[in-house]
mmCIF file of C-alpha atoms in Angstrom:
data_model
loop_
_atom_site.group_PDB
_atom_site.id
_atom_site.type_symbol
_atom_site.label_atom_id
_atom_site.label_comp_id
_atom_site.label_asym_id
_atom_site.label_seq_id
_atom_site.Cartn_x
_atom_site.Cartn_y
_atom_site.Cartn_z
ATOM 1 C CA ALA A 582 136.987 128.167 42.640
ATOM 2 C CA VAL A 583 135.738 124.580 42.067
ATOM 3 C CA VAL A 584 136.532 121.881 44.848
ATOM 4 C CA SER A 585 135.962 118.339 44.016
ATOM 5 C CA THR A 586 135.363 115.609 46.710
ATOM 6 C CA GLN A 587 135.051 112.651 44.349
ATOM 7 C CA SER A 588 138.420 111.225 45.372
ATOM 8 C CA GLY A 589 138.302 108.856 48.465
ATOM 9 C CA HIS A 590 141.839 109.686 49.607
ATOM 10 C CA TYR A 591 140.801 112.877 51.413
ATOM 11 C CA GLY A 592 141.500 112.881 55.192
ATOM 12 C CA ARG A 593 139.179 114.396 57.903
ATOM 13 C CA GLU A 594 141.046 117.597 57.897
ATOM 14 C CA ASP A 595 140.906 117.867 54.185
ATOM 15 C CA ILE A 596 137.170 117.271 54.176
ATOM 16 C CA GLU A 597 136.652 119.748 56.883
ATOM 17 C CA LYS A 598 138.536 122.309 54.734
ATOM 18 C CA VAL A 599 136.287 121.546 51.835
ATOM 19 C CA ILE A 600 133.101 121.914 53.923
ATOM 20 C CA MET A 601 134.342 125.190 55.471
ATOM 21 C CA HIS A 602 135.229 126.405 52.028
ATOM 22 C CA HIS A 603 131.718 125.734 50.705
ATOM 23 C CA ILE A 604 130.227 127.412 53.791
ATOM 24 C CA HIS A 605 132.501 130.465 53.269
ATOM 25 C CA ASP A 606 131.289 130.656 49.753
ATOM 26 C CA GLN A 607 127.767 130.264 50.885
ATOM 27 C CA GLN A 608 127.526 127.136 48.992
ATOM 28 C CA TYR A 609 125.522 125.337 51.851
ATOM 29 C CA THR A 610 123.931 122.687 49.591
ATOM 30 C CA SER A 611 127.573 121.615 48.399
ATOM 31 C CA ALA A 612 128.689 121.556 52.019
ATOM 32 C CA LEU A 613 125.658 119.432 52.932
ATOM 33 C CA ASP A 614 126.274 117.027 50.043
ATOM 34 C CA THR A 615 129.811 116.639 51.095
ATOM 35 C CA LEU A 616 128.648 115.767 54.555
ATOM 36 C CA ARG A 617 126.282 113.206 53.261
ATOM 37 C CA LYS A 618 129.034 111.430 51.074
ATOM 38 C CA ARG A 619 131.491 111.466 53.989
ATOM 39 C CA ARG A 620 128.911 109.866 56.338
ATOM 40 C CA SER A 621 130.814 110.998 59.538
ATOM 41 C CA PRO A 622 128.665 111.481 62.566
ATOM 42 C CA ASP A 623 131.175 113.850 64.206
ATOM 43 C CA LEU A 624 131.130 116.057 61.190
ATOM 44 C CA PHE A 625 127.264 116.292 61.245
ATOM 45 C CA TYR A 626 127.331 117.252 64.924
ATOM 46 C CA LYS A 627 129.875 120.023 64.085
ATOM 47 C CA TYR A 628 128.287 121.619 61.049
ATOM 48 C CA THR A 629 124.574 120.926 61.423
ATOM 49 C CA PRO A 630 124.029 124.137 63.485
ATOM 50 C CA THR A 631 125.278 126.311 60.597
ATOM 51 C CA LEU A 632 123.430 124.371 57.922
ATOM 52 C CA MET A 633 120.243 124.487 59.958
ATOM 53 C CA LYS A 634 120.406 128.294 59.992
ATOM 54 C CA TYR A 635 120.618 128.597 56.225
ATOM 55 C CA ILE A 636 119.024 125.358 54.595
ATOM 56 C CA PRO A 637 116.988 123.869 57.419
ATOM 57 C CA ARG A 638 114.646 121.814 55.176
ATOM 58 C CA ASN A 639 117.462 120.167 53.150
ATOM 59 C CA THR A 640 119.453 119.626 56.282
ATOM 60 C CA VAL A 641 116.543 117.715 58.046
ATOM 61 C CA ASP A 642 115.956 115.534 54.951
ATOM 62 C CA ILE A 643 119.624 114.346 55.184
ATOM 63 C CA LEU A 644 119.441 113.818 58.937
ATOM 64 C CA GLU A 645 116.186 111.621 58.555
ATOM 65 C CA GLN A 646 118.165 109.572 55.905
ATOM 66 C CA PHE A 647 120.860 108.788 58.474
ATOM 67 C CA GLY A 648 118.154 107.821 61.037
ATOM 68 C CA ARG A 649 119.542 105.930 64.073
ATOM 69 C CA SER A 650 123.195 106.294 63.079
ATOM 70 C CA LEU A 651 123.111 109.893 64.517
ATOM 71 C CA ASP A 652 122.612 110.567 68.204
ATOM 72 C CA PRO A 653 119.824 113.113 68.387
ATOM 73 C CA LYS A 654 121.036 114.386 71.879
ATOM 74 C CA ARG A 655 124.189 115.576 70.194
ATOM 75 C CA LEU A 656 122.199 117.350 67.550
ATOM 76 C CA LEU A 657 120.125 119.261 70.124
ATOM 77 C CA PRO A 658 122.503 122.322 70.139
ATOM 78 C CA SER A 659 121.752 122.661 66.438
ATOM 79 C CA PHE A 660 117.972 123.272 67.142
ATOM 80 C CA ILE A 661 118.272 125.454 70.287
ATOM 81 C CA HIS A 662 119.101 128.560 68.339
ATOM 82 C CA CYS A 663 116.449 128.070 65.643
ATOM 83 C CA LYS A 664 114.684 131.540 65.392
ATOM 84 C CA THR A 665 112.713 131.683 62.176
ATOM 85 C CA THR A 666 109.385 129.897 61.546
ATOM 86 C CA ASP A 667 110.953 127.619 58.906
ATOM 87 C CA GLN A 668 113.833 126.767 61.214
ATOM 88 C CA LYS A 669 111.396 125.826 64.004
ATOM 89 C CA GLU A 670 109.123 123.800 61.724
ATOM 90 C CA GLN A 671 112.140 121.651 60.455
ATOM 91 C CA ALA A 672 113.577 121.263 63.950
ATOM 92 C CA LEU A 673 110.063 120.048 65.024
ATOM 93 C CA ARG A 674 109.815 117.781 62.085
ATOM 94 C CA TYR A 675 113.100 116.084 62.771
ATOM 95 C CA LEU A 676 112.440 115.564 66.503
ATOM 96 C CA GLN A 677 108.980 114.125 65.674
ATOM 97 C CA PHE A 678 110.870 111.738 63.380
ATOM 98 C CA VAL A 679 113.149 110.775 66.085
ATOM 99 C CA VAL A 680 110.517 110.191 68.791
ATOM 100 C CA PHE A 681 107.709 108.555 66.746
ATOM 101 C CA SER A 682 109.721 106.806 64.002
ATOM 102 C CA THR A 683 113.014 105.804 65.670
ATOM 103 C CA LYS A 684 111.120 105.382 69.085
ATOM 104 C CA CYS A 685 113.574 107.408 71.039
ATOM 105 C CA LYS A 686 112.780 107.463 74.765
ATOM 106 C CA ASP A 687 115.301 110.063 75.938
ATOM 107 C CA GLU A 688 113.554 112.533 78.225
ATOM 108 C CA ALA A 689 115.746 115.520 77.006
ATOM 109 C CA ILE A 690 114.584 114.952 73.533
ATOM 110 C CA HIS A 691 110.903 114.647 74.547
ATOM 111 C CA ASN A 692 111.087 117.859 76.714
ATOM 112 C CA PHE A 693 112.831 119.772 73.838
ATOM 113 C CA LEU A 694 110.117 118.578 71.443
ATOM 114 C CA LEU A 695 107.509 119.644 73.896
ATOM 115 C CA SER A 696 109.067 123.174 74.015
ATOM 116 C CA LEU A 697 108.487 123.313 70.257
ATOM 117 C CA VAL A 698 105.067 121.802 70.209
ATOM 118 C CA VAL A 699 103.817 124.098 72.980
ATOM 119 C CA GLN A 700 104.518 127.182 70.731
ATOM 120 C CA GLN A 701 101.908 125.815 68.098
ATOM 121 C CA ASP A 702 98.658 127.552 67.915
ATOM 122 C CA ASP A 703 96.702 124.289 67.730
ATOM 123 C CA GLU A 704 96.388 123.045 71.430
ATOM 124 C CA GLY A 705 95.112 119.822 70.035
ATOM 125 C CA LEU A 706 98.549 118.965 68.645
ATOM 126 C CA LEU A 707 99.969 119.551 72.114
ATOM 127 C CA LEU A 708 97.250 117.322 73.823
ATOM 128 C CA ASP A 709 97.966 114.593 71.280
ATOM 129 C CA PHE A 710 101.739 114.735 71.920
ATOM 130 C CA LEU A 711 101.190 114.689 75.714
ATOM 131 C CA ASP A 712 98.969 111.610 75.363
ATOM 132 C CA LYS A 713 101.432 109.738 73.211
ATOM 133 C CA THR A 714 104.646 110.580 75.164
ATOM 134 C CA ASP A 715 103.461 111.180 78.751
ATOM 135 C CA ALA A 716 105.776 108.516 80.195
ATOM 136 C CA ASN A 717 108.921 110.174 78.825
ATOM 137 C CA VAL A 718 108.231 113.816 79.548
ATOM 138 C CA ASP A 719 109.049 115.599 82.875
ATOM 139 C CA ARG A 720 105.556 116.511 84.053
ATOM 140 C CA LYS A 721 106.664 119.355 86.135
ATOM 141 C CA TYR A 722 108.648 120.860 83.296
ATOM 142 C CA ALA A 723 105.662 120.333 80.886
ATOM 143 C CA LEU A 724 103.302 121.930 83.514
ATOM 144 C CA ARG A 725 105.489 125.150 83.733
ATOM 145 C CA LEU A 726 105.803 125.272 79.886
ATOM 146 C CA CYS A 727 102.048 124.946 79.331
ATOM 147 C CA SER A 728 101.237 127.537 82.008
ATOM 148 C CA GLU A 729 103.707 130.064 80.547
ATOM 149 C CA HIS A 730 102.088 129.631 77.188
ATOM 150 C CA ARG A 731 98.632 129.687 78.547
ATOM 151 C CA LYS A 732 97.737 126.172 77.286
ATOM 152 C CA TRP A 733 95.211 125.548 79.936
ATOM 153 C CA LYS A 734 93.632 122.384 78.664
ATOM 154 C CA ALA A 735 97.149 120.881 78.544
ATOM 155 C CA CYS A 736 97.654 122.021 82.162
ATOM 156 C CA CYS A 737 94.375 120.230 83.145
ATOM 157 C CA TYR A 738 95.436 117.113 81.306
ATOM 158 C CA ILE A 739 98.946 117.154 83.112
ATOM 159 C CA TYR A 740 97.237 117.892 86.460
ATOM 160 C CA THR A 741 94.964 114.782 86.030
ATOM 161 C CA LYS A 742 97.809 112.570 85.207
ATOM 162 C CA MET A 743 99.696 113.770 88.324
ATOM 163 C CA GLY A 744 96.541 112.844 90.298
ATOM 164 C CA LEU A 745 95.995 116.417 91.249
ATOM 165 C CA TYR A 746 92.364 116.467 90.439
ATOM 166 C CA GLU A 747 91.216 119.446 92.593
ATOM 167 C CA GLU A 748 93.761 121.567 90.791
ATOM 168 C CA ALA A 749 92.529 120.285 87.407
ATOM 169 C CA VAL A 750 88.984 121.048 88.108
ATOM 170 C CA LYS A 751 89.685 124.464 89.565
ATOM 171 C CA LEU A 752 91.743 125.426 86.500
ATOM 172 C CA ALA A 753 89.077 124.076 84.099
ATOM 173 C CA LEU A 754 86.573 126.249 85.728
ATOM 174 C CA THR A 755 88.517 129.503 86.356
ATOM 175 C CA LYS A 756 90.819 129.678 83.411
ATOM 176 C CA LEU A 757 88.816 127.806 80.776
ATOM 177 C CA GLY A 758 85.376 128.343 82.180
ATOM 178 C CA ASN A 759 84.718 124.986 80.737
ATOM 179 C CA VAL A 760 82.315 122.912 82.914
ATOM 180 C CA HIS A 761 82.449 119.874 80.458
ATOM 181 C CA GLU A 762 86.310 119.700 80.987
ATOM 182 C CA ALA A 763 85.806 119.913 84.808
ATOM 183 C CA GLU A 764 83.201 117.143 84.729
ATOM 184 C CA LYS A 765 85.409 114.960 82.518
ATOM 185 C CA THR A 766 88.208 115.419 85.166
ATOM 186 C CA ALA A 767 85.807 114.455 87.933
ATOM 187 C CA VAL A 768 84.513 111.312 86.036
ATOM 188 C CA GLU A 769 88.143 110.185 85.563
ATOM 189 C CA ALA A 770 89.023 110.761 89.222
ATOM 190 C CA GLN A 771 85.918 108.701 90.108
ATOM 191 C CA SER A 772 87.102 105.758 88.008
ATOM 192 C CA TYR A 773 90.603 105.794 89.459
ATOM 193 C CA CYS A 774 90.095 106.645 93.119
ATOM 194 C CA SER A 775 89.308 104.361 95.955
ATOM 195 C CA LEU A 776 86.459 104.253 98.325
ATOM 196 C CA GLU A 777 88.478 105.997 100.973
ATOM 197 C CA GLN A 778 88.685 108.964 98.633
ATOM 198 C CA GLN A 779 84.991 109.462 98.076
ATOM 199 C CA GLU A 780 85.164 112.713 100.034
ATOM 200 C CA MET A 781 87.614 114.174 97.591
ATOM 201 C CA ILE A 782 85.308 113.009 94.681
ATOM 202 C CA LYS A 783 82.356 114.784 96.248
ATOM 203 C CA LYS A 784 84.424 117.973 96.686
ATOM 204 C CA LEU A 785 85.210 117.932 93.069
ATOM 205 C CA TRP A 786 81.471 117.695 92.089
ATOM 206 C CA LEU A 787 80.524 120.320 94.610
ATOM 207 C CA MET A 788 83.093 122.769 93.053
ATOM 208 C CA ILE A 789 81.487 122.168 89.572
ATOM 209 C CA ALA A 790 77.982 122.563 90.979
ATOM 210 C CA ARG A 791 78.842 125.776 92.759
ATOM 211 C CA HIS A 792 80.259 127.291 89.489
ATOM 212 C CA VAL A 793 77.182 126.351 87.618
ATOM 213 C CA VAL A 794 75.024 127.903 90.270
ATOM 214 C CA GLU A 795 76.905 131.068 90.713
ATOM 215 C CA GLU A 796 78.214 131.744 87.250
ATOM 216 C CA GLU A 797 75.663 130.135 85.002
ATOM 217 C CA LYS A 798 72.632 130.405 87.175
ATOM 218 C CA ASP A 799 71.181 127.544 85.328
ATOM 219 C CA ILE A 800 69.070 125.200 87.539
ATOM 220 C CA LYS A 801 68.581 122.636 84.763
ATOM 221 C CA ARG A 802 72.315 122.558 84.224
ATOM 222 C CA VAL A 803 72.705 122.020 87.887
ATOM 223 C CA MET A 804 70.350 119.031 87.757
ATOM 224 C CA GLU A 805 72.489 117.483 84.906
ATOM 225 C CA VAL A 806 75.682 117.964 87.076
ATOM 226 C CA ILE A 807 73.833 116.013 89.921
ATOM 227 C CA ASN A 808 72.902 113.217 87.629
ATOM 228 C CA ARG A 809 76.271 112.866 86.131
ATOM 229 C CA ALA A 810 77.858 112.695 89.501
ATOM 230 C CA GLU A 811 76.236 109.368 89.850
ATOM 231 C CA GLN A 812 74.842 109.476 93.435
ATOM 232 C CA VAL A 813 77.876 111.312 94.839
ATOM 233 C CA LEU A 814 75.873 114.481 95.114
ATOM 234 C CA LYS A 815 72.422 114.897 96.495
ATOM 235 C CA ILE A 816 70.146 117.825 96.182
ATOM 236 C CA GLU A 817 70.604 118.938 99.710
ATOM 237 C CA ASP A 818 74.487 119.182 99.120
ATOM 238 C CA ILE A 819 73.881 122.056 96.584
ATOM 239 C CA LEU A 820 71.032 124.008 98.207
ATOM 240 C CA PRO A 821 73.482 126.255 100.341
ATOM 241 C CA PHE A 822 74.785 127.651 97.079
ATOM 242 C CA PHE A 823 71.562 129.239 96.108
ATOM 243 C CA ASN A 824 70.229 132.490 97.482
ATOM 244 C CA ASP A 825 67.204 132.710 99.765
ATOM 245 C CA PHE A 826 64.840 133.380 96.969
ATOM 246 C CA PHE A 827 64.640 131.145 93.942
ATOM 247 C CA TYR A 828 61.966 129.117 92.044
ATOM 248 C CA ILE A 829 62.198 125.497 92.997
ATOM 249 C CA ASP A 830 60.009 124.278 90.046
ATOM 250 C CA ASP A 831 62.990 122.535 88.458
ATOM 251 C CA PHE A 832 63.974 121.091 91.759
ATOM 252 C CA LYS A 833 60.579 119.849 92.715
ATOM 253 C CA ASP A 834 61.019 116.375 91.286
ATOM 254 C CA ALA A 835 64.392 115.981 92.802
ATOM 255 C CA ILE A 836 63.443 117.266 96.313
ATOM 256 C CA CYS A 837 60.471 114.877 96.231
ATOM 257 C CA LYS A 838 62.749 111.979 95.261
ATOM 258 C CA SER A 839 65.150 112.983 98.008
ATOM 259 C CA LEU A 840 62.440 113.054 100.647
ATOM 260 C CA GLU A 841 61.263 109.705 99.505
ATOM 261 C CA ILE A 842 64.757 108.229 99.914
ATOM 262 C CA TYR A 843 65.065 109.828 103.379
ATOM 263 C CA ASN A 844 61.561 108.266 104.275
ATOM 264 C CA GLN A 845 62.700 104.822 103.126
ATOM 265 C CA ASN A 846 65.943 105.303 105.236
ATOM 266 C CA ILE A 847 63.976 106.269 108.236
ATOM 267 C CA ASN A 848 61.621 103.309 107.797
ATOM 268 C CA GLN A 849 64.662 101.009 107.437
ATOM 269 C CA LEU A 850 66.284 102.431 110.477
ATOM 270 C CA ASN A 851 63.083 101.903 112.512
ATOM 271 C CA ASP A 852 62.899 98.276 111.370
ATOM 272 C CA ASP A 853 66.574 97.788 112.332
ATOM 273 C CA MET A 854 65.927 99.289 115.734
ATOM 274 C CA LYS A 855 62.953 97.160 116.286
ATOM 275 C CA ASP A 856 64.976 94.066 115.405
ATOM 276 C CA ALA A 857 67.726 95.021 117.698
ATOM 277 C CA THR A 858 65.215 95.615 120.517
ATOM 278 C CA ASP A 859 63.502 92.300 120.025
ATOM 279 C CA SER A 860 66.955 90.587 119.886
ATOM 280 C CA ALA A 861 68.002 92.211 123.137
ATOM 281 C CA GLU A 862 64.790 91.334 124.756
ATOM 282 C CA ARG A 863 65.159 87.621 123.631
ATOM 283 C CA ILE A 864 68.745 87.509 125.087
ATOM 284 C CA HIS A 865 67.629 88.989 128.338
ATOM 285 C CA ASN A 866 64.861 86.450 128.627
ATOM 286 C CA ASP A 867 67.196 83.656 127.743
ATOM 287 C CA ILE A 868 69.625 84.915 130.536
ATOM 288 C CA SER A 869 66.752 85.186 132.968
ATOM 289 C CA ASN A 870 65.523 81.643 132.153
ATOM 290 C CA LEU A 871 69.068 80.289 132.330
ATOM 291 C CA LYS A 872 69.270 81.596 135.947
ATOM 292 C CA ARG A 873 66.003 79.864 136.803
ATOM 293 C CA LYS A 874 66.876 76.594 135.038
ATOM 294 C CA ASN A 875 67.221 73.497 137.080
ATOM 295 C CA CYS A 876 68.229 69.898 136.502
ATOM 296 C CA VAL A 877 67.958 66.588 138.455
ATOM 297 C CA VAL A 878 71.327 65.138 139.260
ATOM 298 C CA GLU A 879 71.104 61.424 139.911
ATOM 299 C CA SER A 880 73.303 59.914 142.808
ATOM 300 C CA SER A 881 74.995 57.613 140.441
ATOM 301 C CA LYS A 882 76.521 60.599 138.462
ATOM 302 C CA ASN A 883 80.334 61.096 138.669
ATOM 303 C CA CYS A 884 82.681 64.106 138.108
ATOM 304 C CA TYR A 885 83.772 64.147 134.548
ATOM 305 C CA LEU A 886 87.367 64.993 135.795
ATOM 306 C CA CYS A 887 87.961 62.822 138.775
ATOM 307 C CA ASP A 888 85.279 60.158 138.227
ATOM 308 C CA ILE A 889 84.327 60.266 141.817
ATOM 309 C CA PRO A 890 80.611 60.532 142.667
ATOM 310 C CA LEU A 891 79.431 64.074 142.119
ATOM 311 C CA LEU A 892 77.251 64.599 145.206
ATOM 312 C CA THR A 893 80.139 63.976 147.653
ATOM 313 C CA ARG A 894 81.193 67.719 147.451
ATOM 314 C CA SER A 895 80.156 71.058 145.907
ATOM 315 C CA PHE A 896 79.830 70.782 142.219
ATOM 316 C CA TYR A 897 78.851 72.670 138.857
ATOM 317 C CA VAL A 898 76.349 71.425 136.261
ATOM 318 C CA PHE A 899 76.405 73.044 132.781
ATOM 319 C CA PRO A 900 73.362 73.142 130.327
ATOM 320 C CA CYS A 901 75.246 70.648 128.172
ATOM 321 C CA SER A 902 74.918 68.136 131.136
ATOM 322 C CA HIS A 903 78.683 67.989 131.935
ATOM 323 C CA MET A 904 79.247 67.964 135.740
ATOM 324 C CA PHE A 905 82.383 68.856 137.704
ATOM 325 C CA HIS A 906 83.366 69.134 141.309
ATOM 326 C CA THR A 907 84.251 72.808 142.202
ATOM 327 C CA ALA A 908 87.823 71.810 143.205
ATOM 328 C CA CYS A 909 88.400 69.739 140.068
ATOM 329 C CA LEU A 910 87.026 72.538 137.890
ATOM 330 C CA VAL A 911 89.217 75.219 139.549
ATOM 331 C CA LYS A 912 92.176 73.124 139.319
ATOM 332 C CA GLU A 913 91.731 72.212 135.707
ATOM 333 C CA ILE A 914 90.740 75.697 134.441
ATOM 334 C CA THR A 915 93.584 77.461 136.230
ATOM 335 C CA GLY A 916 96.049 75.906 133.686
ATOM 336 C CA TYR A 917 94.263 77.814 130.818
ATOM 337 C CA LEU A 918 94.125 81.274 132.550
ATOM 338 C CA SER A 919 96.718 83.922 132.658
ATOM 339 C CA LYS A 920 99.013 84.149 135.650
ATOM 340 C CA ARG A 921 97.006 87.175 137.116
ATOM 341 C CA LYS A 922 93.668 85.504 136.574
ATOM 342 C CA ALA A 923 94.863 82.118 137.884
ATOM 343 C CA GLU A 924 96.009 83.777 141.142
ATOM 344 C CA GLU A 925 92.669 85.721 141.458
ATOM 345 C CA VAL A 926 90.868 82.353 141.236
ATOM 346 C CA SER A 927 93.055 80.824 143.625
ATOM 347 C CA LYS A 928 92.528 83.689 146.218
ATOM 348 C CA ILE A 929 88.678 83.634 145.751
ATOM 349 C CA TYR A 930 88.493 79.739 146.140
ATOM 350 C CA LYS A 931 90.597 79.831 149.387
ATOM 351 C CA LEU A 932 88.336 82.514 150.745
ATOM 352 C CA LEU A 933 85.416 80.442 150.203
ATOM 353 C CA LEU A 934 86.922 77.430 151.885
ATOM 354 C CA ASN A 935 87.824 79.538 154.859
ATOM 355 C CA LEU A 936 84.313 80.695 155.466
ATOM 356 C CA LYS A 937 82.601 78.745 158.029
ATOM 357 C CA ASP A 938 79.680 76.583 156.943
ATOM 358 C CA GLU A 939 77.104 78.377 159.071
ATOM 359 C CA ASP A 940 77.973 81.643 157.608
ATOM 360 C CA GLN A 941 78.010 80.528 153.937
ATOM 361 C CA THR A 942 74.468 81.181 153.161
ATOM 362 C CA ARG A 943 74.291 84.306 155.149
ATOM 363 C CA THR A 944 77.305 86.541 154.682
ATOM 364 C CA GLU A 945 77.435 89.046 151.835
ATOM 365 C CA SER A 946 81.143 88.346 151.474
ATOM 366 C CA TYR A 947 80.493 84.655 150.663
ATOM 367 C CA ARG A 948 77.780 85.532 148.065
ATOM 368 C CA ARG A 949 80.087 88.030 146.397
ATOM 369 C CA ALA A 950 83.067 85.782 146.378
ATOM 370 C CA LYS A 951 80.757 82.877 144.971
ATOM 371 C CA SER A 952 79.583 85.221 142.289
ATOM 372 C CA GLN A 953 83.048 86.284 141.215
ATOM 373 C CA LEU A 954 84.203 82.516 140.940
ATOM 374 C CA ASP A 955 81.104 81.775 138.912
ATOM 375 C CA GLU A 956 81.861 84.428 136.424
ATOM 376 C CA ILE A 957 85.376 82.932 135.845
ATOM 377 C CA ILE A 958 85.089 79.252 136.026
ATOM 378 C CA ALA A 959 81.518 78.808 135.006
ATOM 379 C CA GLU A 960 81.505 81.136 132.116
ATOM 380 C CA GLU A 961 81.535 78.217 129.717
ATOM 381 C CA CYS A 962 81.726 74.423 129.954
ATOM 382 C CA LEU A 963 85.264 72.997 130.186
ATOM 383 C CA MET A 964 84.504 70.129 127.788
ATOM 384 C CA CYS A 965 82.720 71.865 124.975
ATOM 385 C CA GLY A 966 83.795 75.593 125.243
ATOM 386 C CA GLU A 967 86.803 77.528 124.285
ATOM 387 C CA TYR A 968 89.017 75.804 126.787
ATOM 388 C CA MET A 969 88.617 72.512 124.898
ATOM 389 C CA ILE A 970 89.831 74.288 121.638
ATOM 390 C CA GLN A 971 92.809 75.603 123.533
ATOM 391 C CA SER A 972 93.739 72.145 124.782
ATOM 392 C CA ILE A 973 93.814 70.685 121.217
ATOM 393 C CA ASP A 974 97.531 70.840 121.068
ATOM 394 C CA THR A 975 98.164 69.499 124.531
ATOM 395 C CA PRO A 976 99.711 66.089 124.698
ATOM 396 C CA PHE A 977 97.677 63.141 126.038
ATOM 397 C CA LEU A 978 100.813 62.051 128.186
ATOM 398 C CA PRO A 979 102.735 64.379 130.455
ATOM 399 C CA ARG A 980 106.186 65.374 129.065
ATOM 400 C CA ASP A 981 107.838 65.160 132.634
ATOM 401 C CA GLU A 982 109.346 61.719 133.247
ATOM 402 C CA GLU A 983 108.284 61.628 136.904
ATOM 403 C CA GLU A 984 104.718 62.471 136.010
ATOM 404 C CA PHE A 985 104.698 59.912 133.181
ATOM 405 C CA GLU A 986 106.090 57.157 135.417
ATOM 406 C CA LYS A 987 103.502 57.989 138.052
ATOM 407 C CA LEU A 988 100.670 57.778 135.456
ATOM 408 C CA ARG A 989 102.029 54.564 134.163
ATOM 409 C CA LEU A 990 101.927 52.911 137.557
ATOM 410 C CA GLU A 991 98.319 54.186 138.076
ATOM 411 C CA TRP A 992 97.208 52.573 134.791
ATOM 412 C CA SER A 993 99.145 49.311 135.423
#
């Protein structure tokens, strides 16, 4: 029987009958040609599975012609049941066209394409695919697929992209036996990891060095690993991996260099210790000299706070030449101290006032109280120390109206 589809008056049901008739008569090319002329996406989704089974190359040619007008996700069932080599190759060709030509970003498409690429013998194609589509592939799914198909280089690549550098190095050494691949992973980790992760970087290089020592037993190769680690590893880090008896000829230069570095570090530490000792001694001498320092106070000098002659009562004189009555200094500094500290100062000062004059120079309690007070109020000058910095936001005039009025009357 000959069926013509040239007339444009056929409905969908009629077209489907024509396609089914061609398929029943095994005229798959005619069925595909009818689909092409009809240009109905729904008919493509329905009959592509059958056409992919018998004429996969021709079918993919037509699918590529339709490009973005077809939804590749709805065509996935057509490729799932591909069994023969030709079917898989054409499915691979179409999905590569979708991903790289139409720029499809759908994860399901990328994952299915990965399941086809991973079956190829050339692992280079898989690595190239992962490098180009890493952002759109489910990494955990990709890792499982690559592991099932024993694509160890691809597994190392995925581990590295996931930041699992230890797993990547371990896999490169155990499954691939490829020290170069392990070194490449360690170098990449070194470039991406922060200073806080240096211990992890060192662990990677130690794994590589241990493998070279125990498996390859090549001392020169070990030295190459140390040099490539860029000062992360030292010769003493890998010595425990060697047995008790081995020739050190190849290590001689490295050991001597390491000893020289240690000697330089020891000399530097000695210099630092000497500087610290000298500095501590100078500070100690300054403190001792400060305790013995004296100054002449003229009778005309006044307290910087109350402007009353200084010699009328007990006072403090600071190295900066500022002078204060003890009572004035206690009153002023109390405003800058915490509540607990202020109460402590008040208590000590009252204790000193209550002591009799004849006992002041003799009793231990007076000397102890005077020392405690000195430590608090005489620690630094009120006018040029931290207290002055704290007072920078204090208003010149009191905010309280009564105090302001009192001050105004004093000035008037």
